[in-house]
Coordinates of C-alpha atoms in Angstrom, one line a residue:
M1 CA 150.4 74.7 109.9
L2 CA 149.0 75.4 113.4
S3 CA 146.1 77.7 113.7
D4 CA 145.5 80.1 116.7
T5 CA 141.8 79.2 116.5
V6 CA 140.5 75.7 117.2
E7 CA 137.1 74.0 117.6
F8 CA 136.5 71.8 120.7
N9 CA 133.5 69.5 120.9
L10 CA 132.8 69.3 124.6
K11 CA 129.7 67.1 124.2
R12 CA 131.6 64.3 122.5
G13 CA 131.3 61.1 124.5
G14 CA 128.3 62.3 126.5
P15 CA 130.0 63.6 129.6
T16 CA 128.1 64.9 132.6
G17 CA 128.3 68.6 133.3
E18 CA 131.1 68.2 135.8
E19 CA 133.1 65.8 133.5
A20 CA 132.7 68.4 130.7
L21 CA 134.0 71.2 133.0
D22 CA 137.0 69.0 133.9
K23 CA 137.7 68.3 130.2
L24 CA 137.4 72.0 129.4
T25 CA 139.8 72.9 132.2
T26 CA 142.4 70.5 130.9
Y27 CA 141.8 71.6 127.3
L28 CA 142.2 75.4 128.2
R29 CA 145.5 74.7 129.9
R30 CA 146.9 72.8 126.9
A31 CA 145.6 75.3 124.4
S32 CA 147.3 78.1 126.3
E33 CA 150.5 76.2 126.4
V34 CA 150.6 75.9 122.6
G35 CA 149.4 79.5 121.8
I36 CA 145.8 78.9 120.9
K37 CA 144.1 82.4 120.9
A38 CA 140.5 81.4 120.3
I39 CA 138.4 78.3 120.9
I40 CA 135.0 77.6 119.4
L41 CA 133.3 75.5 122.0
I42 CA 130.6 73.1 121.1
H43 CA 128.5 72.0 124.1
G44 CA 125.2 70.9 122.5
Y45 CA 121.7 71.8 123.3
G46 CA 120.5 68.9 125.4
S47 CA 117.2 67.1 124.9
S48 CA 115.2 70.3 125.6
G49 CA 116.8 72.1 122.6
E50 CA 117.4 75.0 125.0
G51 CA 120.7 73.9 126.4
G52 CA 121.6 71.0 128.5
R53 CA 123.6 70.6 131.6
I54 CA 127.0 71.1 129.9
K55 CA 125.9 74.5 128.5
W56 CA 124.7 75.7 131.9
V57 CA 127.8 74.5 133.8
V58 CA 130.2 76.1 131.2
H59 CA 128.2 79.4 131.1
D60 CA 128.1 79.5 134.9
A61 CA 131.9 78.9 135.1
L62 CA 132.6 81.6 132.6
E63 CA 130.3 84.1 134.2
N64 CA 131.8 83.5 137.6
N65 CA 135.4 83.8 136.4
Y66 CA 136.3 80.1 137.0
F67 CA 138.7 80.3 134.1
S68 CA 140.0 83.9 134.8
D69 CA 143.6 82.7 134.6
R70 CA 143.1 81.4 131.1
V71 CA 140.1 83.2 129.5
D72 CA 140.3 86.9 128.8
E73 CA 137.0 87.2 126.8
Y74 CA 134.2 84.9 125.9
Y75 CA 131.0 85.2 123.7
F76 CA 128.0 83.0 123.8
G77 CA 126.8 81.5 120.5
E78 CA 123.4 83.0 121.1
K79 CA 125.0 86.4 120.8
V80 CA 127.4 85.6 117.9
A81 CA 125.9 83.1 115.4
Y82 CA 128.3 80.7 113.7
G83 CA 129.3 82.1 110.3
S84 CA 127.8 85.6 111.0
D85 CA 129.8 88.8 110.3
A86 CA 130.4 89.2 114.1
Y87 CA 131.7 85.6 114.2
Q88 CA 134.0 86.2 111.2
A89 CA 135.3 89.4 113.0
L90 CA 136.0 87.5 116.2
V91 CA 137.6 84.4 114.8
F92 CA 139.4 85.8 111.7
G93 CA 139.8 89.5 112.6
Q94 CA 137.8 90.6 109.6

């Protein structure tokens, strides 16, 4: 059974920020083609614990509508904690 929500680990393999953005672009295109409605994106926090280059590149791309043809809405994990009631409502419609 296919789900309309998937998790994508963007930090896997240790890509640079630009490589991660390229991976995300490709992933979003493929996800759209198969009907994925929501993606939980894992980008890591970098060595500072505050967010590394991948986080900042992805946040910047989203905030500047880089993915406007594929992304209708997005929520940063800092605002919607994994497993919280808000998370459950977004991912599972509860």
